Every structure is written in C-alpha cells, then in structure tokens.
C-alpha cells in the first residue's frame, strides 16, 4: 500500500471508500503507516442502464449473460460493454449494439483468415518502406498502436482504444486490395490487429493467433507492440475546404505546407472556384492540417 489503482462501482465505492479512507487515516495518526490515503488512483465505473433505468434484478430488467454468451460469445459481450461507453459513464444496454460488435468480430475473423496465407512467409518490415501504399498502411498501424497504448495505459479509455482498432481494421480491409502493399507490411498490420484486440477479445485473438496465423505461443504471451515515431510522419494531409461554412472540396497538401500555400491551393481547387466565382473574399480561416474556410459575399 497505498494501492496503485482502485476501481469500483459508483454505489459500492461511496461507503467502501469512506470506510477505507477513515481507517487508513486513523492508522496514519497512530503512526502505524506512513501515508494518509489508501489508494493512489480511483476509478468509479458507471452503472448499466436498460430503457433508461438502472439494470437490477429487483426491477426485472436484467439481461441474461448466459443468453448473450450462448448466442454471440463472451468476446462479443466484452467488446460491446467496453466500447459502448467510457468506464466512468453509465452504459445504456443496446441489443443493436451487441449485434454490431458481433458483426465487427466476424469481419475481423474473415479478414485475418483471408490474409493469413499471404503473410505466412513474409518477414516483418525493416525500416521505413519505400512505397506510398506501404508507408500509409504502416503509419495507420503505428498510429493505432500509439492510441491503444495511451488509451489503455494512461487514459483508461477502453472505448476509444477499440475505436482505434476498428479504424485500423478498416484500413487493413482497404489495403488488402491494393497491389502496392507488400506482404511484410500486411503481416505487421495483421499481427497488430490481433495483438491489440487480445485484451478485449481474448478467445477470438487466441484462435486467430494460433489457428489462422499458426503461431506456437499464446497471443497473451507476446510483447506489447511499440510504435515507431518515424512511422507516424505523414507525407501529405487531407484538408477540408469550406465556403461560407459548407464543405465544398477536399485537397491533399504536403504535411509541412505553410498556411499561405494551403490557402492558395484551396482557393484554386476547381470545385471551390465554382462557389467563389464573381464573389469577393471577406476572409480566409486556415486551421493547419485540418481545414480552410473561405467567407465570401
């Protein structure tokens, strides 16, 4: 003691937290321990709601976990609960949300099993790939690794960690059709998806790791992936171009492009010209790496 992390439900934590702090402070005042607080960090998790009310046996609105596990599997239940809300917020139970989580895991299973033969003999990429498609997929892989690592280890935001994995799965699904993506980068992406999912869906991840990918040791014994800062560097960024607050086009510019060049490139975009022709420019608002908004009249 003091305990590094205390996690408890909001109703349980109130009284237990009161008692534990009171006892610890008494022990401190008696000179028996060298600290006043029993916990370094406190996370009070929210409750599960159904139809707007607290889920409880007395209200008869409890969802049978055995039914969910039998129909969808334990991993689907885990993924939905962790994805539906941040840990400290109340979670509104949704049958449609459970279905969505189940469909996502089905997509992951099909994607990994489809790509497994293509990456079976590939080595992991060494250094920064030369091709644009390889660099972009690798950037998305390492962006996901960084986000998931930070969300789990620092922010305790499991829902956004899962969202980052979903974005990586989307990127991998698009990359598998791109002939410019090498087997080595595909292998890194596939392995990253499975390892990052393992804390959330342990059974599916183990099946994919040992069954589809043919690895001998458990996925849960693999070292946690580390992101490469070099892989996160973007050569180009997409800029949204608005005219009077409405999106009219999107342009790609070098990542290190200054505001003047971004403004000029956005103004010259053909679709933008359709909406500014014959009008006077009042002002141009540039948000670097995000958007340009032209106010005209």
Coordinates of C-alpha atoms in Angstrom, one line a residue:
X1 CA 0.0 0.0 0.0
X2 CA -1.0 2.6 -1.0
X3 CA -2.8 0.7 -3.7
X4 CA -1.9 1.9 -7.2
X5 CA -5.4 1.7 -8.7
X6 CA -8.8 1.3 -7.0
X7 CA -11.8 0.5 -9.3
X8 CA -15.3 0.1 -8.0
X9 CA -18.9 0.6 -9.0
X10 CA -20.4 4.0 -8.0
X11 CA -22.7 2.6 -5.4
X12 CA -20.2 0.3 -3.8
X13 CA -17.4 2.9 -3.8
X14 CA -19.1 5.5 -1.8
X15 CA -19.3 3.6 1.5
X16 CA -16.3 1.4 1.0
X17 CA -14.2 4.4 0.0
X18 CA -15.4 6.2 3.2
X19 CA -14.5 3.3 5.5
X20 CA -11.2 2.5 3.9
X21 CA -10.0 6.2 4.0
X22 CA -11.2 6.6 7.5
X23 CA -9.4 3.5 8.8
X24 CA -6.2 4.5 6.9
X25 CA -6.2 8.0 8.3
X26 CA -6.6 6.6 11.8
X27 CA -3.7 4.2 11.3
X28 CA -1.6 7.2 10.0
X29 CA -2.5 9.3 13.0
X30 CA -1.4 6.4 15.3
X31 CA 1.9 6.3 13.5
X32 CA 1.4 2.8 12.1
X33 CA 1.5 3.7 8.4
X34 CA 3.4 6.4 6.5
X35 CA 0.5 7.5 4.3
X36 CA -3.0 9.0 4.7
X37 CA -4.7 7.8 1.6
X38 CA -5.1 4.1 0.9
X39 CA -5.3 4.5 -3.0
X40 CA -3.2 6.4 -5.4
X41 CA -5.9 6.5 -8.1
X42 CA -9.6 6.0 -8.0
X43 CA -11.8 5.0 -11.0
X44 CA -15.6 4.9 -10.2
X45 CA -17.2 3.0 -13.0
X46 CA -20.7 3.8 -14.2
X47 CA -23.8 1.6 -14.0
X48 CA -25.5 -0.4 -16.7
X49 CA -28.9 1.0 -17.8
X50 CA -31.7 -0.5 -19.7
X51 CA -34.6 1.5 -21.1
X52 CA -33.3 4.5 -19.1
X53 CA -33.4 2.8 -15.7
X54 CA -30.7 1.0 -13.7
X55 CA -30.4 -2.6 -14.6
X56 CA -31.2 -4.7 -11.5
X57 CA -32.9 -8.0 -10.5
X58 CA -35.5 -6.2 -8.4
X59 CA -36.7 -4.3 -11.5
X60 CA -36.7 -7.4 -13.6
X61 CA -34.8 -5.7 -16.5
X62 CA -31.6 -7.8 -16.3
X63 CA -30.1 -9.1 -19.5
X64 CA -29.2 -12.8 -19.0
X65 CA -25.4 -13.1 -19.7
X66 CA -25.7 -16.8 -20.4
X67 CA -28.1 -16.0 -23.3
X68 CA -25.7 -13.4 -24.7
X69 CA -22.7 -15.7 -24.4
X70 CA -24.5 -18.6 -25.9
X71 CA -25.8 -16.6 -28.9
X72 CA -22.9 -14.3 -29.6
X73 CA -19.9 -15.5 -27.5
X74 CA -18.2 -14.0 -24.5
X75 CA -15.9 -11.8 -26.6
X76 CA -18.8 -10.0 -28.2
X77 CA -20.3 -9.2 -24.8
X78 CA -16.9 -8.0 -23.5
X79 CA -16.3 -5.8 -26.7
X80 CA -19.8 -4.2 -26.6
X81 CA -19.6 -3.4 -22.9
X82 CA -16.1 -1.8 -23.2
X83 CA -16.9 0.0 -26.4
X84 CA -20.4 1.4 -25.5
X85 CA -19.2 4.0 -23.0
X86 CA -16.2 5.3 -21.1
X87 CA -15.6 3.4 -17.9
X88 CA -16.8 6.2 -15.6
X89 CA -20.0 6.8 -17.5
X90 CA -23.3 4.8 -17.3
X91 CA -23.8 2.3 -20.1
X92 CA -27.1 2.0 -21.9
X93 CA -27.6 -1.6 -22.9
X94 CA -28.4 -2.0 -26.6
X95 CA -29.3 -5.2 -28.4
X96 CA -28.4 -3.4 -31.7
X97 CA -25.0 -2.5 -30.2
X98 CA -24.4 -6.2 -29.3
X99 CA -25.2 -7.2 -32.9
X100 CA -22.8 -4.5 -34.2
X101 CA -20.0 -5.8 -32.0
X102 CA -20.7 -9.3 -33.2
X103 CA -20.6 -8.3 -36.9
X104 CA -17.3 -6.4 -36.4
X105 CA -15.6 -9.5 -34.8
X106 CA -16.9 -11.6 -37.7
X107 CA -15.3 -9.2 -40.1
X108 CA -12.0 -9.4 -38.2
X109 CA -12.1 -13.2 -38.3
X110 CA -12.7 -13.3 -42.1
X111 CA -10.1 -10.6 -42.8
X112 CA -7.3 -12.3 -40.8
X113 CA -8.1 -15.8 -42.1
X114 CA -8.1 -14.4 -45.7
X115 CA -4.8 -12.6 -45.3
X116 CA -3.0 -15.4 -43.3
X117 CA -1.7 -17.3 -46.4
X118 CA -0.4 -14.0 -47.9
X119 CA 1.6 -13.1 -44.8
X120 CA 2.7 -16.6 -43.7
X121 CA 6.2 -16.4 -45.2
X122 CA 6.7 -12.7 -45.1
X123 CA 9.3 -11.0 -42.9
X124 CA 8.4 -8.0 -40.8
X125 CA 9.3 -4.7 -42.5
X126 CA 12.8 -3.4 -41.8
X127 CA 12.9 0.4 -41.7
X128 CA 10.5 2.8 -43.5
X129 CA 9.0 1.3 -46.6
X130 CA 9.7 3.0 -50.0
X131 CA 6.2 2.7 -51.5
X132 CA 3.5 5.2 -50.8
X133 CA 0.9 2.5 -50.0
X134 CA 3.2 0.7 -47.6
X135 CA 4.1 3.9 -45.8
X136 CA 0.4 4.8 -45.4
X137 CA -0.7 1.5 -44.0
X138 CA 2.3 1.4 -41.7
X139 CA 1.5 4.9 -40.5
X140 CA -2.0 3.7 -39.7
X141 CA -0.7 0.6 -37.9
X142 CA 1.7 2.6 -35.7
X143 CA -1.0 5.3 -35.1
X144 CA -3.3 2.6 -33.8
X145 CA -0.6 1.1 -31.6
X146 CA 0.1 4.6 -30.0
X147 CA -3.6 5.4 -29.5
X148 CA -4.4 2.0 -27.9
X149 CA -1.3 2.0 -25.7
X150 CA -2.2 5.5 -24.4
X151 CA -5.9 4.8 -24.0
X152 CA -5.3 1.6 -22.0
X153 CA -2.2 2.6 -20.0
X154 CA -2.7 6.3 -19.4
X155 CA -6.3 7.4 -20.0
X156 CA -8.2 4.2 -19.1
X157 CA -10.5 4.9 -22.1
X158 CA -11.2 1.5 -23.5
X159 CA -13.9 2.7 -25.8
X160 CA -11.6 4.9 -27.8
X161 CA -8.9 2.2 -27.8
X162 CA -11.4 -0.1 -29.5
X163 CA -12.4 2.7 -31.9
X164 CA -8.7 3.0 -32.9
X165 CA -8.6 -0.8 -33.6
X166 CA -11.8 -0.5 -35.7
X167 CA -10.1 2.2 -37.8
X168 CA -7.1 0.0 -38.3
X169 CA -9.3 -2.9 -39.4
X170 CA -10.9 -0.6 -42.0
X171 CA -7.5 0.5 -43.2
X172 CA -6.4 -3.2 -43.5
X173 CA -9.6 -4.1 -45.3
X174 CA -8.9 -1.4 -47.9
X175 CA -5.1 -2.2 -48.1
X176 CA -5.6 -5.9 -48.9
X177 CA -7.0 -4.9 -52.4
X178 CA -4.0 -2.6 -53.1
X179 CA -1.3 -4.3 -55.1
X180 CA 1.2 -1.7 -53.8
X181 CA 1.0 -3.0 -50.3
X182 CA 3.8 -5.6 -49.6
X183 CA 3.3 -8.9 -47.7
X184 CA 5.7 -7.6 -45.0
X185 CA 3.6 -4.6 -44.1
X186 CA 0.4 -6.6 -44.4
X187 CA 1.9 -9.0 -41.8
X188 CA 2.7 -6.2 -39.4
X189 CA -0.8 -4.9 -39.8
X190 CA -2.5 -8.3 -39.3
X191 CA -0.4 -9.1 -36.2
X192 CA -1.1 -5.6 -34.7
X193 CA -4.8 -6.1 -35.1
X194 CA -4.8 -9.5 -33.3
X195 CA -2.4 -8.4 -30.5
X196 CA -4.2 -5.1 -29.9
X197 CA -7.6 -6.9 -29.7
X198 CA -6.3 -9.6 -27.3
X199 CA -7.1 -7.7 -24.0
X200 CA -10.6 -7.1 -25.2
X201 CA -11.4 -10.3 -27.1
X202 CA -9.0 -12.9 -25.7
X203 CA -10.7 -16.0 -27.2
X204 CA -11.0 -14.8 -30.7
X205 CA -7.5 -13.3 -30.6
X206 CA -6.0 -16.6 -29.4
X207 CA -7.9 -18.5 -32.2
X208 CA -6.6 -16.2 -34.9
X209 CA -3.1 -16.1 -33.5
X210 CA -2.6 -19.8 -33.1
X211 CA -5.2 -21.1 -35.5
X212 CA -5.2 -18.8 -38.5
X213 CA -1.6 -17.4 -38.2
X214 CA -0.1 -20.6 -37.0
X215 CA 1.9 -19.2 -34.1
X216 CA 3.1 -21.7 -31.5
X217 CA 2.9 -19.5 -28.4
X218 CA -0.2 -17.8 -27.0
X219 CA -1.0 -14.3 -28.1
X220 CA -1.2 -13.4 -24.5
X221 CA 2.5 -14.1 -24.1
X222 CA 3.5 -11.7 -26.9
X223 CA 5.3 -8.5 -26.0
X224 CA 3.0 -5.5 -26.4
X225 CA 3.8 -3.7 -29.7
X226 CA 5.7 -0.4 -29.6
X227 CA 5.0 2.3 -32.1
X228 CA 7.8 3.9 -34.2
X229 CA 7.7 7.8 -34.2
X230 CA 9.2 7.7 -37.7
X231 CA 6.3 5.7 -39.0
X232 CA 3.8 8.3 -37.7
X233 CA 5.2 11.0 -40.0
X234 CA 2.8 11.9 -42.8
X235 CA 4.0 13.0 -46.2
X236 CA 0.6 14.5 -47.1
X237 CA -2.5 15.5 -45.2
X238 CA -6.1 16.0 -46.4
X239 CA -7.6 19.4 -45.9
X240 CA -11.3 20.1 -45.9
X241 CA -12.2 23.2 -47.9
X242 CA -15.3 25.1 -46.9
X243 CA -17.1 28.1 -48.5
X244 CA -19.2 30.1 -46.0
X245 CA -19.1 27.2 -43.6
X246 CA -20.2 24.5 -46.1
X247 CA -17.8 21.7 -47.3
X248 CA -17.1 22.1 -51.0
X249 CA -14.0 20.1 -51.6
X250 CA -11.0 18.3 -50.1
X251 CA -7.4 18.7 -51.1
X252 CA -4.1 17.0 -50.3
X253 CA -1.1 19.1 -49.5
X254 CA 2.4 18.3 -48.1
X255 CA 2.3 17.8 -44.3
X256 CA 4.8 20.7 -43.8
X257 CA 2.9 23.1 -46.1
X258 CA 2.6 26.6 -44.6
X259 CA -0.7 28.5 -44.3
X260 CA -0.2 30.7 -47.4
X261 CA 0.4 27.7 -49.7
X262 CA -2.6 25.8 -48.1
X263 CA -4.8 28.9 -48.7
X264 CA -3.7 29.2 -52.3
X265 CA -4.1 25.5 -53.1
X266 CA -7.6 25.5 -51.6
X267 CA -8.6 28.7 -53.4
X268 CA -7.5 27.2 -56.8
X269 CA -9.4 23.9 -56.3
X270 CA -11.9 23.6 -59.3
X271 CA -14.9 22.8 -57.1
X272 CA -14.2 25.8 -54.8
X273 CA -13.9 28.1 -57.8
X274 CA -17.5 27.2 -58.8
X275 CA -18.7 28.7 -55.5
X276 CA -16.4 31.7 -55.2
X277 CA -16.5 32.9 -58.9
X278 CA -17.7 36.5 -59.1
X279 CA -17.7 37.0 -55.3
X280 CA -15.4 39.0 -53.0
X281 CA -13.3 37.3 -50.4
X282 CA -14.1 38.6 -47.0
X283 CA -11.6 36.4 -45.1
X284 CA -9.9 33.0 -45.1
X285 CA -9.6 30.9 -42.0
X286 CA -6.9 28.3 -42.0
X287 CA -6.7 25.5 -39.4
X288 CA -3.4 23.8 -40.2
X289 CA -3.7 20.1 -41.3
X290 CA -7.5 20.3 -40.9
X291 CA -9.5 22.8 -42.9
X292 CA -9.8 26.1 -44.8
X293 CA -12.9 28.2 -44.7
X294 CA -13.4 31.0 -47.2
X295 CA -16.0 33.7 -46.3
X296 CA -17.3 35.3 -49.5
X297 CA -20.1 37.6 -50.4

